């Protein structure tokens, strides 16, 4: 039987990577992180790509990768970069790729979780909380439109997030 993919979207720091890894163990499905796939291909970090080639170049790589991933229905879990659903084209590709779960978080949660993080080029600025709020506001509709399921994860444990997603996957079968 062809197994459906699961796609995790959400802002930076929403827990996509951790949730993906946890679900991967539980469901015995391989997990892939699109940022990591891009880094491996390009041979450098996302920060280096932003610095040396610019954000537009990175966004193009994201779209090309999504297109490729959509060609095989592999029964995988994908966690994608926080900005991926912004391009309308990507939203269509994400929906085609599998069941999309949006891990929604409050800006303050992101700020606390990513304080001191140096790996997110978009948050290396004077006022990271202001930037988080502005980006989230801009992206809100894109995330919501793409999602088959929305989870407000600020106060949820990984265990609770995992159970909610599994229940949804079972009900969709
Ligand atoms: C970005 C999120 C990052 C990464 C890049 C841009 C964004 O991924 O793709 O730094 O625009 O929100 P994570 O959401 O995994 O941090």
Short mmCIF file of C-alpha atoms and ligand atoms in Angstrom, two decimals:
data_model
loop_
_atom_site.label_atom_id
_atom_site.label_comp_id
_atom_site.label_asym_id
_atom_site.label_seq_id
_atom_site.Cartn_x
_atom_site.Cartn_y
_atom_site.Cartn_z
CA UNK A 1 0.00 0.00 0.00
CA UNK A 2 1.24 3.47 -0.85
CA UNK A 3 1.99 5.34 2.35
CA UNK A 4 1.14 9.01 2.65
CA UNK A 5 3.84 11.54 3.46
CA UNK A 6 3.55 13.79 6.47
CA UNK A 7 4.70 17.39 6.10
CA UNK A 8 5.48 19.63 9.08
CA UNK A 9 5.30 23.38 8.59
CA UNK A 10 5.58 26.26 11.02
CA UNK A 11 7.68 29.19 12.08
CA UNK A 12 11.36 28.86 13.06
CA UNK A 13 11.55 27.31 16.51
CA UNK A 14 8.07 25.76 16.36
CA UNK A 15 9.56 22.30 16.86
CA UNK A 16 9.26 20.86 13.35
CA UNK A 17 12.61 19.08 13.52
CA UNK A 18 12.08 17.61 17.01
CA UNK A 19 8.53 16.52 16.23
CA UNK A 20 9.70 14.99 12.95
CA UNK A 21 12.39 12.93 14.66
CA UNK A 22 10.02 11.77 17.41
CA UNK A 23 7.35 10.71 14.93
CA UNK A 24 9.94 9.01 12.78
CA UNK A 25 10.87 6.65 15.65
CA UNK A 26 7.27 6.03 16.59
CA UNK A 27 5.90 5.47 13.08
CA UNK A 28 9.08 3.94 11.67
CA UNK A 29 8.95 6.41 8.81
CA UNK A 30 12.14 8.09 7.56
CA UNK A 31 12.38 11.80 8.27
CA UNK A 32 13.94 14.46 6.06
CA UNK A 33 14.55 18.10 6.85
CA UNK A 34 14.54 20.26 3.73
CA UNK A 35 17.07 22.74 5.17
CA UNK A 36 19.46 19.83 5.77
CA UNK A 37 18.89 18.44 2.27
CA UNK A 38 19.70 21.86 0.80
CA UNK A 39 22.80 22.23 2.98
CA UNK A 40 24.05 18.81 1.92
CA UNK A 41 23.56 19.60 -1.74
CA UNK A 42 25.10 23.02 -1.61
CA UNK A 43 27.90 21.91 0.69
CA UNK A 44 27.37 24.83 3.05
CA UNK A 45 25.03 26.06 5.76
CA UNK A 46 21.78 27.94 5.23
CA UNK A 47 23.44 30.98 6.81
CA UNK A 48 26.28 30.79 4.26
CA UNK A 49 23.79 30.47 1.40
CA UNK A 50 21.91 33.55 2.60
CA UNK A 51 25.14 35.49 3.02
CA UNK A 52 26.87 34.45 -0.19
CA UNK A 53 24.01 33.99 -2.64
CA UNK A 54 21.06 35.77 -1.02
CA UNK A 55 17.61 34.79 0.20
CA UNK A 56 16.05 34.67 -3.29
CA UNK A 57 18.56 31.99 -4.33
CA UNK A 58 17.72 29.95 -1.21
CA UNK A 59 13.99 30.27 -1.95
CA UNK A 60 14.57 28.97 -5.46
CA UNK A 61 16.40 25.94 -4.07
CA UNK A 62 13.47 25.27 -1.73
CA UNK A 63 10.99 25.29 -4.61
CA UNK A 64 13.16 23.03 -6.79
CA UNK A 65 13.60 20.58 -3.94
CA UNK A 66 9.86 20.43 -3.20
CA UNK A 67 9.19 19.71 -6.84
CA UNK A 68 11.61 16.79 -6.78
CA UNK A 69 10.31 15.41 -3.52
CA UNK A 70 6.76 15.41 -4.88
CA UNK A 71 7.76 13.00 -7.61
CA UNK A 72 7.94 10.04 -5.22
CA UNK A 73 5.25 9.12 -2.73
CA UNK A 74 7.71 7.63 -0.33
CA UNK A 75 5.95 7.41 3.03
CA UNK A 76 8.28 9.94 4.63
CA UNK A 77 8.07 12.73 7.15
CA UNK A 78 9.28 16.09 5.89
CA UNK A 79 10.03 19.07 8.06
CA UNK A 80 10.41 22.18 5.92
CA UNK A 81 11.95 25.60 6.49
CA UNK A 82 9.78 28.20 8.21
CA UNK A 83 9.55 30.37 5.10
CA UNK A 84 8.70 27.60 2.63
CA UNK A 85 4.90 28.14 2.54
CA UNK A 86 5.28 31.83 1.67
CA UNK A 87 5.55 31.24 -2.09
CA UNK A 88 2.14 30.34 -3.54
CA UNK A 89 3.84 27.78 -5.76
CA UNK A 90 5.33 26.08 -2.70
CA UNK A 91 1.95 25.93 -0.99
CA UNK A 92 0.62 23.87 -3.87
CA UNK A 93 3.68 21.64 -3.83
CA UNK A 94 3.43 21.13 -0.05
CA UNK A 95 -0.23 20.16 -0.30
CA UNK A 96 0.58 17.67 -3.04
CA UNK A 97 3.47 16.26 -1.03
CA UNK A 98 1.35 14.94 1.82
CA UNK A 99 -0.75 15.65 4.89
CA UNK A 100 0.35 19.07 6.12
CA UNK A 101 0.49 19.79 9.84
CA UNK A 102 1.09 23.37 10.96
CA UNK A 103 2.82 23.70 14.32
CA UNK A 104 1.60 27.14 15.43
CA UNK A 105 3.49 29.07 18.11
CA UNK A 106 3.31 32.49 19.70
CA UNK A 107 6.09 34.98 18.88
CA UNK A 108 7.23 35.07 22.52
CA UNK A 109 7.72 31.30 22.50
CA UNK A 110 9.92 31.52 19.42
CA UNK A 111 11.88 34.38 20.96
CA UNK A 112 12.57 32.41 24.14
CA UNK A 113 13.48 29.23 22.28
CA UNK A 114 15.80 30.89 19.79
CA UNK A 115 17.45 33.46 22.03
CA UNK A 116 21.17 33.31 21.25
CA UNK A 117 20.69 31.11 18.17
CA UNK A 118 23.06 32.07 15.37
CA UNK A 119 21.79 29.70 12.69
CA UNK A 120 18.70 31.68 11.58
CA UNK A 121 19.95 34.49 9.31
CA UNK A 122 16.59 36.29 9.34
CA UNK A 123 16.73 36.75 13.11
CA UNK A 124 20.25 38.18 13.35
CA UNK A 125 19.05 41.74 13.89
CA UNK A 126 18.61 44.47 16.51
CA UNK A 127 15.07 43.53 17.44
CA UNK A 128 14.50 39.80 16.93
CA UNK A 129 11.13 39.77 18.74
CA UNK A 130 9.84 42.58 16.50
CA UNK A 131 11.09 40.71 13.44
CA UNK A 132 9.47 37.46 14.61
CA UNK A 133 6.13 39.24 15.12
CA UNK A 134 6.27 40.94 11.73
CA UNK A 135 7.26 37.79 9.83
CA UNK A 136 4.61 35.75 11.61
CA UNK A 137 1.94 38.27 10.77
CA UNK A 138 3.01 38.24 7.11
CA UNK A 139 3.02 34.45 6.98
CA UNK A 140 -0.06 33.68 9.05
CA UNK A 141 -2.45 33.27 6.12
CA UNK A 142 0.06 31.22 4.11
CA UNK A 143 0.56 28.73 6.93
CA UNK A 144 -3.15 28.42 7.64
CA UNK A 145 -4.07 28.02 4.00
CA UNK A 146 -1.56 25.21 3.49
CA UNK A 147 -2.45 23.19 6.59
CA UNK A 148 -4.67 20.13 6.84
CA UNK A 149 -4.27 20.34 10.59
CA UNK A 150 -3.28 23.17 12.93
CA UNK A 151 -1.83 22.52 16.37
CA UNK A 152 -1.20 25.29 18.90
CA UNK A 153 1.96 23.85 20.34
CA UNK A 154 3.20 26.47 22.83
CA UNK A 155 2.09 24.50 25.87
CA UNK A 156 2.08 21.01 24.34
CA UNK A 157 4.65 18.34 25.12
CA UNK A 158 6.30 16.43 22.27
CA UNK A 159 4.28 13.41 23.44
CA UNK A 160 0.98 15.32 23.08
CA UNK A 161 1.93 16.70 19.67
CA UNK A 162 2.86 13.23 18.52
CA UNK A 163 -0.44 11.68 19.69
CA UNK A 164 -2.54 14.42 18.07
CA UNK A 165 -0.80 13.96 14.73
CA UNK A 166 -1.09 10.18 14.83
CA UNK A 167 -4.82 10.42 15.60
CA UNK A 168 -5.30 12.69 12.63
CA UNK A 169 -3.30 10.38 10.34
CA UNK A 170 -5.39 7.39 11.41
CA UNK A 171 -8.64 9.30 10.83
CA UNK A 172 -7.49 10.31 7.33
CA UNK A 173 -6.81 6.76 6.22
C1 LIG B 1 13.64 30.34 7.53
C2 LIG B 1 13.60 29.25 8.38
C3 LIG B 1 14.73 28.32 8.54
C4 LIG B 1 15.58 28.31 7.26
C5 LIG B 1 15.98 29.69 6.87
C6 LIG B 1 14.79 30.62 6.63
C7 LIG B 1 12.46 31.24 7.45
O1 LIG B 1 14.26 27.01 8.81
O2 LIG B 1 14.88 27.69 6.21
O3 LIG B 1 16.78 30.21 7.89
O4 LIG B 1 12.36 32.01 6.49
O5 LIG B 1 11.62 31.18 8.37
P1 LIG B 1 13.66 26.56 10.26
O6 LIG B 1 12.20 26.93 10.25
O7 LIG B 1 13.85 25.09 10.24
O8 LIG B 1 14.42 27.26 11.30
#
